[in-house]
Tab-separated table of C-alpha atoms in Angstrom:
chain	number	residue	atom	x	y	z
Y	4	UNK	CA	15.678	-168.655	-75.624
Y	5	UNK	CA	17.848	-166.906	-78.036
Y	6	UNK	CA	18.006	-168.790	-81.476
Y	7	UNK	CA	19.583	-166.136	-83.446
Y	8	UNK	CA	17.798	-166.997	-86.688
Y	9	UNK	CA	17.152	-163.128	-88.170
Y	10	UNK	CA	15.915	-164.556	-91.492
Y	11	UNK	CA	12.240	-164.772	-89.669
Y	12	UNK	CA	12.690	-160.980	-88.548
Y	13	UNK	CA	10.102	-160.215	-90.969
Y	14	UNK	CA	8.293	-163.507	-92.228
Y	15	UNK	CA	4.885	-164.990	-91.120
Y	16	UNK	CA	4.415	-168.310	-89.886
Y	17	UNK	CA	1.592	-170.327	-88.981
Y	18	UNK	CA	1.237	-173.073	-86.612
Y	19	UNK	CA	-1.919	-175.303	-86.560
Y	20	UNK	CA	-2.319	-176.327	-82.775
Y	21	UNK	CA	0.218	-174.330	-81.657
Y	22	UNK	CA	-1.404	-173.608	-78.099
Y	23	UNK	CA	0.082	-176.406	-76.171
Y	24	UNK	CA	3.094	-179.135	-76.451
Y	25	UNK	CA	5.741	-179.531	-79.150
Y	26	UNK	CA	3.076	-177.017	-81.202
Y	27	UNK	CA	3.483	-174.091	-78.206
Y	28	UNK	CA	7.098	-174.404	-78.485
Y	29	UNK	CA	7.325	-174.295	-82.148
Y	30	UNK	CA	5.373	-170.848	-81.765
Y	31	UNK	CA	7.586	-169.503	-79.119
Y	32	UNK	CA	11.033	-170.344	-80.758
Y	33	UNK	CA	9.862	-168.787	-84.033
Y	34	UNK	CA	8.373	-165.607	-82.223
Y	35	UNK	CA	11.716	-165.994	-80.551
Y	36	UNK	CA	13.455	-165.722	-83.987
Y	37	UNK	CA	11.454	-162.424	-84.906
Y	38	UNK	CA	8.396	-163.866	-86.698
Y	39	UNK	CA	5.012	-162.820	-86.298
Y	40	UNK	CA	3.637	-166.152	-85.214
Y	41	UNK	CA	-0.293	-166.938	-85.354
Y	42	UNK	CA	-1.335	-170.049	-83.834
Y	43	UNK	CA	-4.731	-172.218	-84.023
Y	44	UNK	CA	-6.893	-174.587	-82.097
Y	45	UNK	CA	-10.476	-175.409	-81.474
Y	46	UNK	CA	-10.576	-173.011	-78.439
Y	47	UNK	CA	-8.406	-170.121	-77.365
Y	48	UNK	CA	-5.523	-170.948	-74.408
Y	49	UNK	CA	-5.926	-169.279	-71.468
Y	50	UNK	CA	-2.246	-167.685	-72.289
Y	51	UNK	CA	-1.070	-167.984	-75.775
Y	52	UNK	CA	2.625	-168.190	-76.635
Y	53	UNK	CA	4.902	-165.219	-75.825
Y	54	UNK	CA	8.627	-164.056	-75.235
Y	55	UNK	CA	10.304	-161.131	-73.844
Y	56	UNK	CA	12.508	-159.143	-76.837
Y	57	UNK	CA	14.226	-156.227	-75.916
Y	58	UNK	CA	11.669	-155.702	-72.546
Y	59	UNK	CA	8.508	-156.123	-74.832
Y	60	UNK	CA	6.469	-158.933	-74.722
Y	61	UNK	CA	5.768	-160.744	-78.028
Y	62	UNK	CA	3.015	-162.555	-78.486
Y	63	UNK	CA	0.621	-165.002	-80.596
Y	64	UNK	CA	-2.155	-164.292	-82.293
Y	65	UNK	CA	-5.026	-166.835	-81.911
Y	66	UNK	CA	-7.633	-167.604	-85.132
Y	67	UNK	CA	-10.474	-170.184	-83.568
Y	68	UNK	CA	-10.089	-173.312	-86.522
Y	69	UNK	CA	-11.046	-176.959	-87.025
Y	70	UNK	CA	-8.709	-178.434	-89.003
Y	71	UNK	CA	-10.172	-181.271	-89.957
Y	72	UNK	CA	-12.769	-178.982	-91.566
Y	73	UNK	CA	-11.107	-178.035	-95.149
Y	74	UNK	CA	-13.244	-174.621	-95.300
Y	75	UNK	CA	-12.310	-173.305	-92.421
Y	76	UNK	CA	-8.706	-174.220	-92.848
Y	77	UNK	CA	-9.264	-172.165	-96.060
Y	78	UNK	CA	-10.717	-169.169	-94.015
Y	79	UNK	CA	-7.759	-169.428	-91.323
Y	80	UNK	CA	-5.273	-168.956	-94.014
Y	81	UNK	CA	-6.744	-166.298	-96.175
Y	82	UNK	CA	-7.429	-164.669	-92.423
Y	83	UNK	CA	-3.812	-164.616	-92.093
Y	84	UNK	CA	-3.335	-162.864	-95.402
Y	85	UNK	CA	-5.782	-160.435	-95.030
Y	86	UNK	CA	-4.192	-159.327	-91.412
Y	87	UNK	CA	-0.220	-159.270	-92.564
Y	88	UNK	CA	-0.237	-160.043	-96.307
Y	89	UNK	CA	1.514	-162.608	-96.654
Y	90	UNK	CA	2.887	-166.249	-95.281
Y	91	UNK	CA	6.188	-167.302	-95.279
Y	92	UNK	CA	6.075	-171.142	-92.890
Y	93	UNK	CA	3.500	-172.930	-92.338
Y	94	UNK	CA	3.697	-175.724	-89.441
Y	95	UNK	CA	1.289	-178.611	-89.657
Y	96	UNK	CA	1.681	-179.587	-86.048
Y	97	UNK	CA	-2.129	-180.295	-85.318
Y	98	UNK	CA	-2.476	-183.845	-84.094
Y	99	UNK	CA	-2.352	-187.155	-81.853
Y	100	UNK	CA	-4.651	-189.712	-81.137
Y	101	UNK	CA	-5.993	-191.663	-77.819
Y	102	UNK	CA	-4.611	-195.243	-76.862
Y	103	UNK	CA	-7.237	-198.050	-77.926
Y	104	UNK	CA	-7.253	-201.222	-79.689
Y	105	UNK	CA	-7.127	-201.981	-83.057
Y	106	UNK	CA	-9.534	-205.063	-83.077
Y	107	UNK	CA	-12.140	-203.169	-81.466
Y	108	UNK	CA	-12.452	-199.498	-81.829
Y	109	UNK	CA	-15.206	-197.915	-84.212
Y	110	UNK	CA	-14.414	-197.568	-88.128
Y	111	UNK	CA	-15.587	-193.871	-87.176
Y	112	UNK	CA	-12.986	-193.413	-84.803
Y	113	UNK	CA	-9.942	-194.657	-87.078
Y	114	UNK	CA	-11.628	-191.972	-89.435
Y	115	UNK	CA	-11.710	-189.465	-87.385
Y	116	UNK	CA	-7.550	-190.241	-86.624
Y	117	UNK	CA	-7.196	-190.175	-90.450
Y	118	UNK	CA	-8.592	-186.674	-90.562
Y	119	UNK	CA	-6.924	-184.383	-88.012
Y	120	UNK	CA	-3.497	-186.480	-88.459
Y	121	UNK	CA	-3.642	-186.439	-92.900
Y	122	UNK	CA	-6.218	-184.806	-94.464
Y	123	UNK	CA	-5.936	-181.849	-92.088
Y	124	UNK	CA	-2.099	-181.744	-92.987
Y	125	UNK	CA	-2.941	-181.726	-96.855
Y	126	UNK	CA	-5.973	-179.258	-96.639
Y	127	UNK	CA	-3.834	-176.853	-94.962
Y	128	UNK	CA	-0.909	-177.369	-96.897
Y	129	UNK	CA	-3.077	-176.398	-99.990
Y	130	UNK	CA	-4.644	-173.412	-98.813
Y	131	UNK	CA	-1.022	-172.510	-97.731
Y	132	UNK	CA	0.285	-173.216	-101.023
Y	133	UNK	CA	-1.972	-171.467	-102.914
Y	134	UNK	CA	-0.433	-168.184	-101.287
Y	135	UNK	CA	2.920	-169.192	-101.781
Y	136	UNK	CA	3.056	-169.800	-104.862
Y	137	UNK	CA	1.982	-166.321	-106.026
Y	138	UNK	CA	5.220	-164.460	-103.203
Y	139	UNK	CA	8.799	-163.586	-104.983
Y	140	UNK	CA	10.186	-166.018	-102.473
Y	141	UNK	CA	7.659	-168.277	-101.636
Y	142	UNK	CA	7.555	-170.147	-98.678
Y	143	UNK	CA	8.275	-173.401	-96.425
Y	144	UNK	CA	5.768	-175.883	-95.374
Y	145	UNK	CA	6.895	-178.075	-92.631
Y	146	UNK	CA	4.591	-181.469	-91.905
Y	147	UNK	CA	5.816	-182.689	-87.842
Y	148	UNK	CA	5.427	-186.193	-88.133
Y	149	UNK	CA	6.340	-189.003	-86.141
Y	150	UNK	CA	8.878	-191.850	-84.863
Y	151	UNK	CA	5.407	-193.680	-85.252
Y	152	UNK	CA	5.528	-193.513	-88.990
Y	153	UNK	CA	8.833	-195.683	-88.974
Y	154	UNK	CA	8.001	-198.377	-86.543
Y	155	UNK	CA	5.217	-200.847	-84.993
Y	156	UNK	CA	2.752	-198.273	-83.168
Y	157	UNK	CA	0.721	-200.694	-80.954
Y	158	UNK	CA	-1.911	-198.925	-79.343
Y	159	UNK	CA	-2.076	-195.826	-81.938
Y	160	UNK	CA	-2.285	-197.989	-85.088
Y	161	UNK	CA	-4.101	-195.885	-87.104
Y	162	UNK	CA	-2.004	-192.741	-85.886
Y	163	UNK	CA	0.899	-194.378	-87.078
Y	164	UNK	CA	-0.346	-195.270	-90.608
Y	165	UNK	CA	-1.644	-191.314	-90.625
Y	166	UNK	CA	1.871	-190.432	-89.771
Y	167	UNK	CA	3.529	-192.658	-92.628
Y	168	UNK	CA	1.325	-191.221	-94.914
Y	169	UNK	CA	2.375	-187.728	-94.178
Y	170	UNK	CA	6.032	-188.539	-94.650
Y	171	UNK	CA	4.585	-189.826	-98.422
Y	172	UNK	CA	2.420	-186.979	-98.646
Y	173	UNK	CA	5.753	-184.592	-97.815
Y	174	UNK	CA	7.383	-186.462	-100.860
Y	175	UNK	CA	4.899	-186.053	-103.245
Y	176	UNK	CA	3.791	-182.339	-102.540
Y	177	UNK	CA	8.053	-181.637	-102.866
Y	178	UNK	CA	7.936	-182.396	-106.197
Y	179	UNK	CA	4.871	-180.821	-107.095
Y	180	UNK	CA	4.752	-177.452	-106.006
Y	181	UNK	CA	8.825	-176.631	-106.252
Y	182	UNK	CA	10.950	-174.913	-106.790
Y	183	UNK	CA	8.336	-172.195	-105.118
Y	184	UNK	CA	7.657	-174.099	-102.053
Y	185	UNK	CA	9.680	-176.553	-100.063
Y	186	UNK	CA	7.629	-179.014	-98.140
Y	187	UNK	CA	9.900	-181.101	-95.369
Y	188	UNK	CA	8.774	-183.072	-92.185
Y	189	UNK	CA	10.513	-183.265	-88.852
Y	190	UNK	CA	8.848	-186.167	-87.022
Y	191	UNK	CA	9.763	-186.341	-83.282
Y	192	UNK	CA	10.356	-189.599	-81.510
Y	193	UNK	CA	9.460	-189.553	-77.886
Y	194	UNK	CA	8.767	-185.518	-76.298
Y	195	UNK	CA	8.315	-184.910	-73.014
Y	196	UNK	CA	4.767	-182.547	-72.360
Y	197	UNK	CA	2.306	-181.563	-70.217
Y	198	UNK	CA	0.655	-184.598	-71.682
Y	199	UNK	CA	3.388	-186.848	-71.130
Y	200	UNK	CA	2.006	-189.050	-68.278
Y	201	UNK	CA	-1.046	-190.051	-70.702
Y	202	UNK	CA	1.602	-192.068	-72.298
Y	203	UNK	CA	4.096	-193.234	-69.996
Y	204	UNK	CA	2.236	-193.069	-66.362
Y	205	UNK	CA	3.662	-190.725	-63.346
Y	206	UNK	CA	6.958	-189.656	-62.968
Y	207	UNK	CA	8.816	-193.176	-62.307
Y	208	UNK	CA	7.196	-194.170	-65.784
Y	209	UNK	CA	8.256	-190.883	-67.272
Y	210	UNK	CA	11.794	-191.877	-66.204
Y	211	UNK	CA	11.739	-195.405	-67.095
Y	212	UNK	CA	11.039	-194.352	-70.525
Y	213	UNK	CA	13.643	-192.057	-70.669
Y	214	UNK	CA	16.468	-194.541	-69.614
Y	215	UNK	CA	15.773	-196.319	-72.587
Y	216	UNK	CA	16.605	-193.890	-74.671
Y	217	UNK	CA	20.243	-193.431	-75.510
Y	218	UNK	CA	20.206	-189.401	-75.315
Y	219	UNK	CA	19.390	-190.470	-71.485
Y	220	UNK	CA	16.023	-188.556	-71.410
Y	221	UNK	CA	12.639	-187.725	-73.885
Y	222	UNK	CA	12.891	-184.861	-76.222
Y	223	UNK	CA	11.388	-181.311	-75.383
Y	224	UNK	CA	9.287	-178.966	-77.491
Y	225	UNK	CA	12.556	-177.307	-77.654
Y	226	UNK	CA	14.297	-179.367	-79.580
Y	227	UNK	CA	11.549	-179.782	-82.031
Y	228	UNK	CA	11.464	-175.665	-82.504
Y	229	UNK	CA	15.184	-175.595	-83.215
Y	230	UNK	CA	14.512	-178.152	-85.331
Y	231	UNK	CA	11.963	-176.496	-87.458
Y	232	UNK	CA	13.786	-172.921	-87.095
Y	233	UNK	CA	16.301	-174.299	-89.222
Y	234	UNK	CA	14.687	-176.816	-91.816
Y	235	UNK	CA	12.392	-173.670	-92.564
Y	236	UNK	CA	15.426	-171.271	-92.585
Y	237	UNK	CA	17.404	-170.507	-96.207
Y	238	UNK	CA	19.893	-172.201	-94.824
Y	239	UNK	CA	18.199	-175.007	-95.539
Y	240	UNK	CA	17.494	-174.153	-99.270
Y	241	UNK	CA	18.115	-176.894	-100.701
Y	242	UNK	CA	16.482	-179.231	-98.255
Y	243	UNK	CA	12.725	-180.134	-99.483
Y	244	UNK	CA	11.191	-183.985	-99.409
Y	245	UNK	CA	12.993	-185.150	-96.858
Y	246	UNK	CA	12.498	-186.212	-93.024
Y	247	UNK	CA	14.850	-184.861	-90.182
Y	248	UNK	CA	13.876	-187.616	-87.671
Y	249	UNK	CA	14.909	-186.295	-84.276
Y	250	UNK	CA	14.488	-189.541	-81.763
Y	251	UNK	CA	18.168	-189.189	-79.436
Y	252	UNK	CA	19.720	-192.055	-81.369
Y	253	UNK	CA	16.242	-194.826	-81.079
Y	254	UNK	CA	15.006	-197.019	-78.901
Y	255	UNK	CA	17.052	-199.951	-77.995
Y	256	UNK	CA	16.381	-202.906	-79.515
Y	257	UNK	CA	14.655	-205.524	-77.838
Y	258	UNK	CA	16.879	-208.572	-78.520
Y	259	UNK	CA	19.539	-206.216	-75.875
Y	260	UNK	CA	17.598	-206.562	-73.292
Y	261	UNK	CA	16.135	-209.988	-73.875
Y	262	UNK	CA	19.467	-211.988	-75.164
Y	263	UNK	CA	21.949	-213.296	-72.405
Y	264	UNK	CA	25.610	-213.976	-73.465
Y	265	UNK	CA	26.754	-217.523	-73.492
Y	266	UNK	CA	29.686	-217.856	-71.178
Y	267	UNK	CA	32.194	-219.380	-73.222
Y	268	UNK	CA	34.978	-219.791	-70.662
């Protein structure tokens, strides 16, 4: 892991649910790049992220937060000030929802999806604005959405809607709070984790999935890191309100698979 990014050598960066999947990798590639990273979820990891520079291990610092709880998104954030002084990125990476049906499942639960996937994004995106807005060079907040914003999401209907909202939300909060802060999403389309088989069954189904994808295979938490290495980077400066969608070129359409051609001979 070498992404050769020094602009982070002395930045701090926040990821909300950076512990595990695409949100562990984001932590590692920017501790990678220099940064001192601090990470947060509902209950410490039994390893939190880390890499090797120069012979020295690097790693994470863990604060204990609920995002969906807007004072103790607060706390988290002025924690992080009070320990380094500062915060350069925030990464809104915290959420995901369950497979259920849309006809059936509890207004409580669709409420619930609503607050870790969008209010949890906004709450912490004011708290981290708040202390950008008074640093010489301000900072980067970067919202990881979701292929699921942009298409049917069957199954994870509410999730979806969360998602689109974000990608709104990104809009809206660009305008707002420049030219201090740049706010920018990278939404993922399919990304291969440890929770991967939730989605797509064993192995076979993994690889199933994968072969309809014209990259040839799912995303991995690394390509999401690069991704947010950069559009949080100054050489991205002028990039703010905007999505990078990273999905290997879509999902093929059904109508390829479905439609036979007429022999014409």
């Amino acid at each position: 892991m070498n992404p050769n990014f020094q602009e982070y050598a002395q930045r701090v960066v926040l990821v909300t649910g950076g512990t595990k999947g695409i949100g562990r990798g984001i932590a590692e590639h920017f501790l990678a790049a220099g940064a001192t990273v601090v990470v947060c979820g509902r209950n410490a990891p039994l390893e939190l992220p880390a890499v090797m520079d120069a012979g020295v291990m690097r790693q994470a610092e863990f604060l204990s937060c609920d995002v969906r709880e807007a004072e103790a998104v607060r706390a988290m954030v002025a924690e992080v000030v009070r320990r380094h002084g500062r915060l350069d990125v925030l990464v809104n990476n915290a959420g995901g929802a369950p497979e259920v049906e849309a006809a059936t499942v509890s207004p409580r639960f669709h409420e619930g999806v609503l607050r870790l996937n969008l209010f949890a994004t906004l709450h912490a995106a004011q708290a981290a604005n708040a202390v950008m807005q008074q640093q010489d060079e301000g900072g980067v907040i970067v919202n990881i959405g979701s292929i699921s914003a942009l298409r049917p999401s069957p199954g994870t209907a509410a999730y979806g809607a969360a998602k689109a909202a974000v990608l709104s939300l990104t809009g809206s909060l660009a305008v707002e709070w420049a030219p201090k802060v740049r706010v920018v999403a990278v939404s993922p389309g399919l990304v291969r984790t440890e929770q991967s088989h939730l989605h797509f069954g064993n192995e076979a189904g993994i690889t199933a999935v994968a072969a309809s994808i014209p990259a040839g295979r799912l995303a991995e938490p690394a390509d999401i890191a690069q991704a947010c290495l950069y559009v949080a980077s100054p050489r991205a400066s002028y990039m703010s309100g905007s999505n990078l969608l990273l999905h290997g070129g879509g999902e093929r359409p059904a109508f390829m698979s479905a439609a036979k051609p007429t022999d014409k001979s």
